[in-house]
Coordinates of C-alpha atoms in Angstrom, one line a residue:
X873 CA 18.1 -6.8 22.9
X874 CA 14.7 -8.3 23.3
X875 CA 12.1 -6.0 21.6
X876 CA 9.9 -6.1 24.9
X877 CA 13.0 -4.9 26.9
X878 CA 13.8 -2.3 24.3
X879 CA 10.3 -0.9 24.4
X880 CA 10.2 -0.4 28.1
X881 CA 13.9 1.4 28.1
X882 CA 13.0 3.7 25.3
X883 CA 9.2 4.2 26.4
X884 CA 8.0 3.2 23.0
X885 CA 4.0 3.1 22.9
X886 CA 2.6 -0.5 22.8
X887 CA -0.8 -2.1 23.6
X888 CA -4.5 -1.3 23.0
X889 CA -4.5 1.5 25.1
X890 CA -1.8 3.4 23.1
X891 CA -3.6 2.4 19.8
X892 CA -6.9 3.7 20.9
X893 CA -5.2 7.1 21.8
X894 CA -3.9 7.5 18.4
X895 CA -7.1 6.8 16.6
X896 CA -8.4 9.5 14.5
X897 CA -5.2 11.0 13.3
X898 CA -5.6 12.9 9.9
X899 CA -4.0 11.3 6.9
X900 CA -2.9 13.3 3.8
X901 CA -5.9 15.4 2.4
X902 CA -5.6 13.4 -1.0
X903 CA -5.4 10.0 0.3
X904 CA -9.0 8.6 0.1
X905 CA -9.5 9.5 -3.6
X906 CA -6.0 8.3 -4.6
X907 CA -6.2 5.0 -2.9
X908 CA -9.9 4.5 -4.1
X909 CA -8.7 5.0 -7.5
X910 CA -5.7 2.6 -7.0
X911 CA -8.1 -0.1 -5.8
X912 CA -10.6 0.5 -8.4
X913 CA -7.8 -0.2 -11.1
X914 CA -6.6 -3.3 -9.4
X915 CA -10.3 -4.4 -9.9
X916 CA -10.3 -4.8 -5.8
X917 CA -13.3 -6.6 -4.4
X918 CA -16.3 -4.3 -3.3
X919 CA -16.0 -5.8 0.0
X920 CA -12.3 -4.3 0.6
X921 CA -13.4 -1.1 -1.1
X922 CA -16.0 -0.7 1.4
X923 CA -13.5 -0.6 4.4
X924 CA -12.0 2.6 2.9
X925 CA -14.9 4.2 4.9
X926 CA -13.0 3.4 8.0
X927 CA -9.7 5.0 7.2
X928 CA -10.6 8.4 8.5
X929 CA -11.1 6.7 11.9
X930 CA -7.4 5.5 12.0
X931 CA -5.4 2.7 10.4
X932 CA -3.1 0.0 11.5
X933 CA -0.4 -0.6 9.1
X934 CA 1.8 -3.3 8.3
X935 CA 3.9 -4.2 5.3
X936 CA 6.6 -6.4 3.3
X937 CA 8.6 -6.9 0.4
X938 CA 6.4 -7.9 -2.7
X939 CA 7.0 -11.6 -2.9
X940 CA 5.9 -14.2 -5.3
X941 CA 2.6 -15.6 -4.5
X942 CA 2.3 -13.2 -1.4
X943 CA 5.9 -13.9 -0.4
X944 CA 6.5 -16.4 2.7
X945 CA 3.7 -17.0 5.2
X946 CA 4.6 -14.1 7.5
X947 CA 3.4 -11.8 5.2
X948 CA -0.4 -13.0 5.8
X949 CA 0.5 -13.1 9.6
X950 CA 1.4 -9.7 9.4
X951 CA -1.7 -8.8 7.5
X952 CA -3.8 -10.9 10.0
X953 CA -2.4 -9.1 13.1
X954 CA -3.2 -5.8 11.3
X955 CA -6.9 -6.9 10.6
X956 CA -7.5 -8.2 13.8
X957 CA -6.2 -4.8 15.8
X958 CA -8.0 -2.7 13.5
X959 CA -11.3 -4.7 13.8
X960 CA -11.1 -4.1 17.5
X961 CA -10.6 -0.3 17.2
X962 CA -13.0 0.1 14.4
X963 CA -10.3 1.3 12.0
X964 CA -8.9 0.1 8.7
X965 CA -6.1 -2.4 8.0
X966 CA -3.5 -1.1 5.4
X967 CA -0.6 -3.3 3.9
X968 CA 2.3 -1.1 2.5
X969 CA 3.6 -2.8 -0.4
X970 CA 7.3 -2.4 -0.3
X971 CA 7.5 -1.6 -3.9
X972 CA 10.5 0.8 -3.6
X973 CA 12.8 -2.0 -2.3
X974 CA 15.5 -3.0 -4.8
X975 CA 16.7 -6.2 -3.0
X976 CA 15.5 -8.4 -5.5
X977 CA 17.2 -11.5 -3.8
X978 CA 14.5 -11.3 -1.1
X979 CA 11.4 -11.6 -3.8
X980 CA 12.7 -13.4 -6.6
X981 CA 12.4 -17.0 -5.2
X982 CA 9.1 -18.9 -4.9
X983 CA 9.3 -22.3 -2.6
X984 CA 6.6 -24.6 -2.6
X985 CA 5.9 -28.1 -1.3
X986 CA 4.7 -30.4 -3.9
X987 CA 4.2 -34.2 -3.4
X988 CA 6.7 -34.2 -0.4
X989 CA 9.3 -32.1 -2.5
X990 CA 10.4 -28.7 -2.0
X991 CA 10.5 -27.3 -5.4
X992 CA 11.8 -23.8 -6.1
X993 CA 11.3 -21.2 -9.0
X994 CA 14.0 -18.6 -9.3
X995 CA 13.4 -15.5 -11.5
X996 CA 16.4 -13.5 -13.1
X997 CA 15.3 -10.4 -11.8
X998 CA 17.5 -7.2 -12.4
X999 CA 18.3 -5.1 -9.0
X1000 CA 15.4 -2.7 -9.6
X1001 CA 12.4 -1.8 -7.2
X1002 CA 9.5 -4.2 -7.3
X1003 CA 7.4 -1.4 -8.6
X1004 CA 9.4 -1.3 -11.9
X1005 CA 9.6 -4.9 -12.4
X1006 CA 7.5 -5.9 -15.1
X1007 CA 5.6 -9.4 -14.6
X1008 CA 4.9 -9.8 -18.5
X1009 CA 8.7 -11.6 -19.0
X1010 CA 7.9 -14.1 -16.1
X1011 CA 4.3 -14.8 -16.4
X1012 CA 4.4 -18.0 -18.3
X1013 CA 7.0 -19.4 -16.1
X1014 CA 5.1 -18.5 -13.0
X1015 CA 2.1 -20.3 -14.7
X1016 CA 4.0 -23.4 -15.4
X1017 CA 5.6 -23.7 -12.2
X1018 CA 2.3 -23.1 -10.2
X1019 CA 0.4 -25.8 -12.8
X1020 CA -3.4 -26.0 -11.9
X1021 CA -3.4 -23.2 -9.2
X1022 CA -2.4 -20.6 -12.0
X1023 CA -6.0 -21.3 -13.2
X1024 CA -7.7 -21.0 -9.8
X1025 CA -9.7 -17.6 -9.9
X1026 CA -7.9 -15.7 -7.1
X1027 CA -4.3 -16.8 -8.4
X1028 CA -5.5 -16.0 -12.1
X1029 CA -6.8 -12.5 -10.9
X1030 CA -3.3 -11.9 -9.1
X1031 CA -1.4 -13.0 -12.1
X1032 CA -3.0 -10.2 -14.5
X1033 CA -0.9 -7.4 -12.5
X1034 CA 1.5 -5.6 -14.7
X1035 CA 4.3 -5.5 -12.2
X1036 CA 5.8 -7.6 -9.8
X1037 CA 4.2 -5.2 -7.0
X1038 CA 0.7 -5.5 -8.5
X1039 CA 1.0 -9.1 -8.6
X1040 CA 1.6 -8.9 -4.9
X1041 CA -1.3 -6.5 -4.1
X1042 CA -3.7 -8.3 -6.1
X1043 CA -2.8 -11.6 -4.5
X1044 CA -3.4 -10.0 -0.9
X1045 CA -6.8 -8.6 -2.3
X1046 CA -7.9 -12.0 -3.6
X1047 CA -7.2 -13.8 -0.3
X1048 CA -7.6 -11.2 2.1
X1049 CA -9.5 -8.4 0.6
X1050 CA -12.9 -9.6 1.9
X1051 CA -11.6 -9.3 5.3
X1052 CA -10.8 -5.7 4.5
X1053 CA -7.3 -5.5 3.9
X1054 CA -6.1 -2.4 1.8
X1055 CA -2.9 -2.8 0.0
X1056 CA -1.0 0.4 -0.5
X1057 CA 1.6 0.8 -3.2
X1058 CA 3.8 4.0 -2.8
X1059 CA 5.0 3.8 -6.5
X1060 CA 1.6 3.4 -7.9
X1061 CA 0.7 6.3 -10.4
X1062 CA -2.4 7.1 -8.2
X1063 CA -0.4 7.3 -4.7
X1064 CA 3.3 8.3 -5.6
X1065 CA 2.2 12.1 -5.8
X1066 CA 1.0 12.0 -2.1
X1067 CA 4.8 11.8 -1.1
X1068 CA 5.9 15.1 -3.1
X1069 CA 5.6 17.5 -0.2
X1070 CA 7.4 15.1 2.4
X1071 CA 10.0 14.7 -0.3
X1072 CA 10.7 18.4 -0.9
X1073 CA 10.9 19.0 2.8
X1074 CA 13.7 16.1 3.0
X1075 CA 15.6 17.7 0.4
X1076 CA 15.5 21.0 2.1
X1077 CA 17.4 19.8 5.0
X1078 CA 18.8 16.4 3.9
X1079 CA 21.3 15.5 6.8
X1080 CA 18.6 16.3 9.6
X1081 CA 16.9 12.9 9.6
X1082 CA 20.2 11.1 9.4
X1083 CA 21.7 13.1 12.6
X1084 CA 18.5 12.3 14.3
X1085 CA 19.0 8.4 13.7
X1086 CA 22.6 8.6 14.8
X1087 CA 21.6 10.2 18.0
X1088 CA 18.9 7.9 19.1
X1089 CA 21.4 5.0 17.9
X1090 CA 23.9 6.6 20.6
X1091 CA 21.1 6.4 23.2
X1092 CA 20.3 2.9 22.4
X1093 CA 24.0 1.9 22.8
X1094 CA 24.4 3.7 26.1
X1095 CA 21.1 1.4 27.2
X1096 CA 23.2 -1.6 26.2
X1097 CA 21.4 -2.1 22.9
X1098 CA 22.6 -2.6 19.4
X1099 CA 21.1 -0.4 16.7
X1100 CA 20.9 -1.9 13.3
X1101 CA 20.8 1.6 11.7
X1102 CA 23.3 4.4 11.4
X1103 CA 24.2 7.1 9.0
X1104 CA 27.7 7.6 7.9
X1105 CA 29.0 11.2 7.4
X1106 CA 27.1 12.9 4.5
X1107 CA 24.5 10.1 3.9
X1108 CA 21.0 11.1 3.7
X1109 CA 17.8 9.0 3.9
X1110 CA 17.0 9.3 0.5
X1111 CA 17.5 7.1 -2.9
X1112 CA 17.5 8.2 -6.4
X1113 CA 16.9 5.9 -9.2
X1114 CA 18.6 6.4 -12.2
X1115 CA 19.7 3.2 -14.1
X1116 CA 19.9 1.9 -10.5
X1117 CA 18.7 2.7 -7.2
X1118 CA 21.4 4.6 -5.1
X1119 CA 21.7 6.3 -1.6
X1120 CA 22.2 9.8 -2.0
X1121 CA 24.7 11.8 -0.2
X1122 CA 25.1 15.4 0.5
X1123 CA 28.3 17.4 0.7
X1124 CA 29.4 20.8 0.2
X1125 CA 25.7 21.9 -0.8
X1126 CA 25.4 19.4 -3.4
X1127 CA 24.0 15.9 -3.9
X1128 CA 25.8 13.0 -5.2
X1129 CA 24.8 9.2 -5.8
X1130 CA 28.4 7.9 -6.6
X1131 CA 28.0 8.2 -10.2
X1132 CA 27.1 12.1 -10.7
X1133 CA 26.3 15.3 -8.6
X1134 CA 23.1 17.1 -8.5
X1135 CA 21.8 20.4 -7.4
X1136 CA 18.9 20.7 -5.0
X1137 CA 17.0 22.5 -7.9
X1138 CA 17.7 19.4 -10.3
X1139 CA 16.2 16.9 -7.7
X1140 CA 13.1 19.1 -7.1
X1141 CA 12.6 19.2 -11.0
X1142 CA 13.1 15.6 -11.4
X1143 CA 10.7 15.2 -8.3
X1144 CA 8.1 17.1 -10.1
X1145 CA 8.6 15.0 -13.3
X1146 CA 8.2 11.6 -11.7
X1147 CA 7.7 11.6 -7.8
X1148 CA 8.7 7.7 -8.0
X1149 CA 12.3 8.5 -8.7
X1150 CA 13.1 9.7 -5.2
X1151 CA 12.4 7.1 -2.5
X1152 CA 13.1 7.0 1.4
X1153 CA 15.5 4.9 2.9
X1154 CA 14.6 2.5 5.9
X1155 CA 15.5 5.5 8.2
X1156 CA 12.7 7.5 6.9
X1157 CA 10.1 4.9 5.3
X1158 CA 7.9 4.7 8.2
X1159 CA 7.7 8.5 8.7
X1160 CA 6.8 8.9 5.2
X1161 CA 4.1 6.2 5.6
X1162 CA 2.8 8.0 8.7
X1163 CA 2.7 11.5 6.9
X1164 CA 0.1 10.0 4.3
X1165 CA -1.6 7.4 6.3
X1166 CA -3.4 8.1 9.4
X1167 CA -1.4 5.4 11.3
X1168 CA -2.4 4.7 14.8
X1169 CA -0.8 1.1 15.0
X1170 CA 2.1 -0.3 13.4
X1171 CA 2.5 -4.3 13.0
X1172 CA 6.0 -5.2 12.7
X1173 CA 8.6 -8.3 13.1
X1174 CA 11.2 -8.3 15.6
X1175 CA 13.9 -6.9 13.3
X1176 CA 11.9 -4.1 12.1
X1177 CA 10.8 -3.4 15.5
X1178 CA 14.6 -2.7 16.4
X1179 CA 15.0 -0.2 13.6
X1180 CA 11.7 1.5 14.1
X1181 CA 12.9 2.2 17.9
X1182 CA 15.6 4.2 16.4
X1183 CA 13.4 6.5 14.6
X1184 CA 11.8 8.2 17.5
X1185 CA 13.8 11.4 16.9
X1186 CA 12.7 11.5 13.5
X1187 CA 9.0 11.2 14.0
X1188 CA 9.7 14.3 16.3
X1189 CA 11.6 15.9 13.5
X1190 CA 8.3 15.6 11.6
X1191 CA 6.0 16.4 14.3
X1192 CA 4.7 13.0 14.1
X1193 CA 3.7 10.7 17.3
X1194 CA 5.4 7.1 17.1
X1195 CA 2.4 4.8 16.4
X1196 CA 1.6 2.0 18.7
X1197 CA 4.0 -0.9 17.9
X1198 CA 2.8 -4.2 17.9
X1199 CA 4.8 -7.6 17.0
X1200 CA 3.1 -9.8 14.4
X1201 CA 1.8 -13.1 14.8
X1202 CA 4.3 -16.0 14.7
X1203 CA 2.3 -19.0 13.0
X1204 CA 3.1 -22.5 12.1
X1205 CA 0.7 -24.6 9.9
X1206 CA 0.4 -28.2 10.4
X1207 CA -0.9 -30.6 7.6
X1208 CA -2.2 -33.9 8.5
X1209 CA 1.0 -35.9 8.0
X1210 CA 2.8 -33.6 10.1
X1211 CA 0.0 -33.8 12.8
X1212 CA 0.4 -37.4 13.1
X1213 CA 4.2 -37.5 13.3
X1214 CA 4.2 -34.9 16.4
X1215 CA 1.5 -36.7 18.0
X1216 CA 3.4 -39.9 17.8
X1217 CA 6.5 -38.6 19.7
X1218 CA 4.4 -36.2 21.7
X1219 CA 6.6 -33.4 20.1
X1220 CA 5.7 -29.9 20.4
X1221 CA 6.1 -28.0 17.1
X1222 CA 7.6 -25.0 18.5
X1223 CA 10.4 -27.1 20.1
X1224 CA 11.0 -28.6 16.6
X1225 CA 11.1 -25.0 15.2
X1226 CA 13.7 -23.9 17.7
X1227 CA 15.9 -27.0 18.1
X1228 CA 15.1 -29.1 15.1
X1229 CA 16.8 -32.6 15.2
X1230 CA 17.8 -32.3 18.8
X1231 CA 14.1 -31.7 19.9
X1232 CA 13.3 -34.7 17.9
X1233 CA 15.9 -36.8 19.5
X1234 CA 14.6 -35.9 22.8
X1235 CA 11.1 -37.0 21.8
X1236 CA 12.1 -40.0 20.3
X1237 CA 14.2 -40.8 23.5
X1238 CA 10.9 -40.9 25.6
X1239 CA 9.1 -43.4 23.5
X1240 CA 11.9 -46.1 23.1
X1241 CA 11.9 -48.5 26.2
X1242 CA 15.5 -49.6 25.9
X1243 CA 16.4 -45.9 26.0
X1244 CA 14.1 -45.3 29.0
X1245 CA 16.0 -48.0 30.8
X1246 CA 19.4 -46.5 29.9
X1247 CA 18.0 -43.2 31.2
X1248 CA 17.3 -44.7 34.6
X1249 CA 20.7 -46.2 34.8
X1250 CA 22.4 -43.1 34.2
X1251 CA 20.1 -41.1 36.8
X1252 CA 21.2 -43.9 39.3
X1253 CA 24.6 -43.3 38.4
X1254 CA 24.3 -39.4 38.8
X1255 CA 22.5 -40.0 42.2
X1256 CA 25.6 -42.1 43.4
X1257 CA 27.8 -39.4 42.3
X1258 CA 25.9 -36.8 44.4
X1259 CA 25.9 -39.2 47.3
X1260 CA 29.9 -39.6 46.8
X1261 CA 30.1 -35.9 46.8
X1262 CA 28.2 -35.7 50.1
X1263 CA 30.3 -38.2 51.8
X1264 CA 33.6 -36.6 50.6
X1265 CA 32.3 -33.1 51.9
X1266 CA 32.0 -34.8 55.4
X1267 CA 35.3 -36.2 55.3
X1268 CA 37.0 -33.2 53.9
X1269 CA 35.0 -30.0 53.1
X1270 CA 37.7 -28.6 50.7
X1271 CA 37.0 -31.6 48.1
X1272 CA 33.4 -30.8 47.7
X1273 CA 33.9 -28.6 44.7
X1274 CA 36.1 -31.2 42.7
X1275 CA 33.5 -33.8 43.5
X1276 CA 30.8 -31.6 42.0
X1277 CA 32.9 -31.0 38.8
X1278 CA 33.3 -34.7 38.5
X1279 CA 29.6 -35.1 38.6
X1280 CA 29.3 -32.3 36.0
X1281 CA 31.4 -34.1 33.7
X1282 CA 29.9 -37.3 34.3
X1283 CA 26.5 -35.9 33.2
X1284 CA 27.9 -34.0 30.3
X1285 CA 29.6 -37.0 28.9
X1286 CA 26.6 -39.2 29.7
X1287 CA 24.5 -36.7 27.6
X1288 CA 26.9 -37.0 24.7
X1289 CA 26.9 -40.8 24.7
X1290 CA 23.0 -40.5 24.4
X1291 CA 23.0 -38.3 21.5
X1292 CA 25.5 -40.6 19.8
X1293 CA 23.1 -43.8 20.7
X1294 CA 20.1 -41.8 19.5
X1295 CA 21.7 -40.7 16.3
X1296 CA 23.0 -44.4 15.5
X1297 CA 19.3 -45.6 16.2
X1298 CA 17.9 -42.8 13.8
X1299 CA 20.1 -43.6 11.0
X1300 CA 19.5 -47.5 11.4
X1301 CA 15.8 -47.1 11.7
X1302 CA 14.1 -46.0 8.4
X1303 CA 10.8 -45.2 10.0
X1304 CA 12.5 -42.6 12.4
X1305 CA 14.7 -41.0 9.7
X1306 CA 11.5 -40.6 7.4
X1307 CA 9.7 -39.0 10.1
X1308 CA 12.6 -36.4 11.0
X1309 CA 13.1 -35.7 7.1
X1310 CA 9.3 -35.2 6.8
X1311 CA 9.2 -32.9 9.9
X1312 CA 12.1 -30.8 8.3
X1313 CA 10.5 -30.7 5.0
X1314 CA 7.2 -29.3 6.4
X1315 CA 8.7 -27.2 9.4
X1316 CA 12.0 -26.2 8.8
X1317 CA 12.4 -26.2 4.9
X1318 CA 15.8 -25.1 3.5
X1319 CA 16.8 -24.9 7.3
X1320 CA 14.4 -22.0 7.9
X1321 CA 11.1 -21.6 10.0
X1322 CA 8.2 -22.6 7.6
X1323 CA 6.8 -19.0 7.9
X1324 CA 9.9 -17.6 6.2
X1325 CA 10.0 -19.9 3.3
X1326 CA 6.4 -21.1 1.9
X1327 CA 3.7 -19.0 1.1
X1328 CA 0.7 -19.0 3.1
X1329 CA -1.4 -19.0 -0.1
X1330 CA -0.1 -22.4 -0.7
X1331 CA -1.9 -23.8 2.4
X1332 CA -4.9 -21.7 1.4
X1333 CA -5.2 -23.3 -2.2
X1334 CA -4.8 -26.8 -0.6
X1335 CA -7.0 -26.5 2.3
X1336 CA -10.4 -24.3 2.0
X1337 CA -10.4 -24.1 5.6
X1338 CA -6.9 -22.3 5.9
X1339 CA -8.1 -18.7 5.7
X1340 CA -10.8 -19.5 8.3
X1341 CA -8.3 -20.8 10.7
X1342 CA -6.1 -17.8 10.2
X1343 CA -9.1 -15.4 10.9
X1344 CA -9.8 -17.3 14.3
X1345 CA -6.1 -17.0 15.3
X1346 CA -5.1 -14.3 17.9
X1347 CA -3.9 -11.3 16.6
X1348 CA -0.5 -11.6 18.0
X1349 CA 1.6 -14.0 20.1
X1350 CA 1.7 -17.4 18.6
X1351 CA -0.6 -19.6 16.8
X1352 CA -0.3 -23.3 15.5
X1353 CA -3.0 -23.8 12.5
X1354 CA -4.0 -27.4 12.1
X1355 CA -5.2 -28.2 8.7
X1356 CA -7.0 -31.3 7.3

């Protein structure tokens, strides 16, 4: 189910009016001094720290896993959406660094386009939260992989981070701090204590939020949707970190993580000793975020939108309003070689992102004279088949449907022959093949949309105007960022 339809069916808050209505919410009383201390420790630029003054007015929040060099470009698109929306309502833009996430497969790879070649660095990271992963064992490999970029002032500053999460937060500050982006790392020593009260509350009734999720999931299913979350019997919405991060279950008055059992008293003591050891699962994370931050708007991707939609009852359980939800900006960066190729074939970049080689073949077909002639011949043949069906209908009405099927088969076979002819031409013509492969490298690297593979920092390091182009883009919807 599309997010827009899901939002209408569930009555989820969206749009600027809903955002303005939620401005002025009060966050945690210790938020400002804690976040100020965190930013000071990171050496955040003064321009970013000045935006702390806007936080009591309300925040537009977004977040992402702590990827290398800022992670894929969609990270910057989320940040840009939050900055744009916050600017419209006079609030602060906060980026939640998902440092508690232990899915290292999401963050251990860095893909860059060097001299028309996709090169990948993959770090051997253990399955621990990004806030625990020391950068020290990997710093030199990163510097070697980045080459001269590692000495660029913004990247050099980011590489001073102690952990993978700090590297990520520093990079956001280096590239977007002057626009006012405020990173927030829930595992940072200054910020983790802000969640203690919420964690204690969840431990006091550990199955209530899971039950609320399951109830909302049933409602979504009854409306024809497919809820992505769901809690099995006994599963809580809390992870406990010991030698690994494991989901806690609650049965018979005790907790267990699949390895050993814990009493509530033991977990409360552990929490008071180290509040970073207990962390929320996806079914609780946005609520914890909004218990601490004065969240008025929440910028998410399409998949995140679907799971936040399941949390409305959990928000109610905690007495919180659901923030105004916004889908992030979708972006595509076009460097000069790609601009020239797309222009040559009058090919829309979004069409290529959606259909890849098929879109390229359709565009090529329109530029080749011999194929235009064949297309005209096929059109005449189909018109003759249409006329034949009309004549047959006049002679015998019951034959109309078989003749229609004949025309449809003729058109289908014609299209298949077209594809075969075009592919044969493509693989025989070195220029066409080179252009297709270049488009794939730039726009669909590894078979995925560009925004999910290459970091935006790569473009910002290559093109001084990249950040300005991003700042000029709309806050949501789609944007083509042409560079060079």
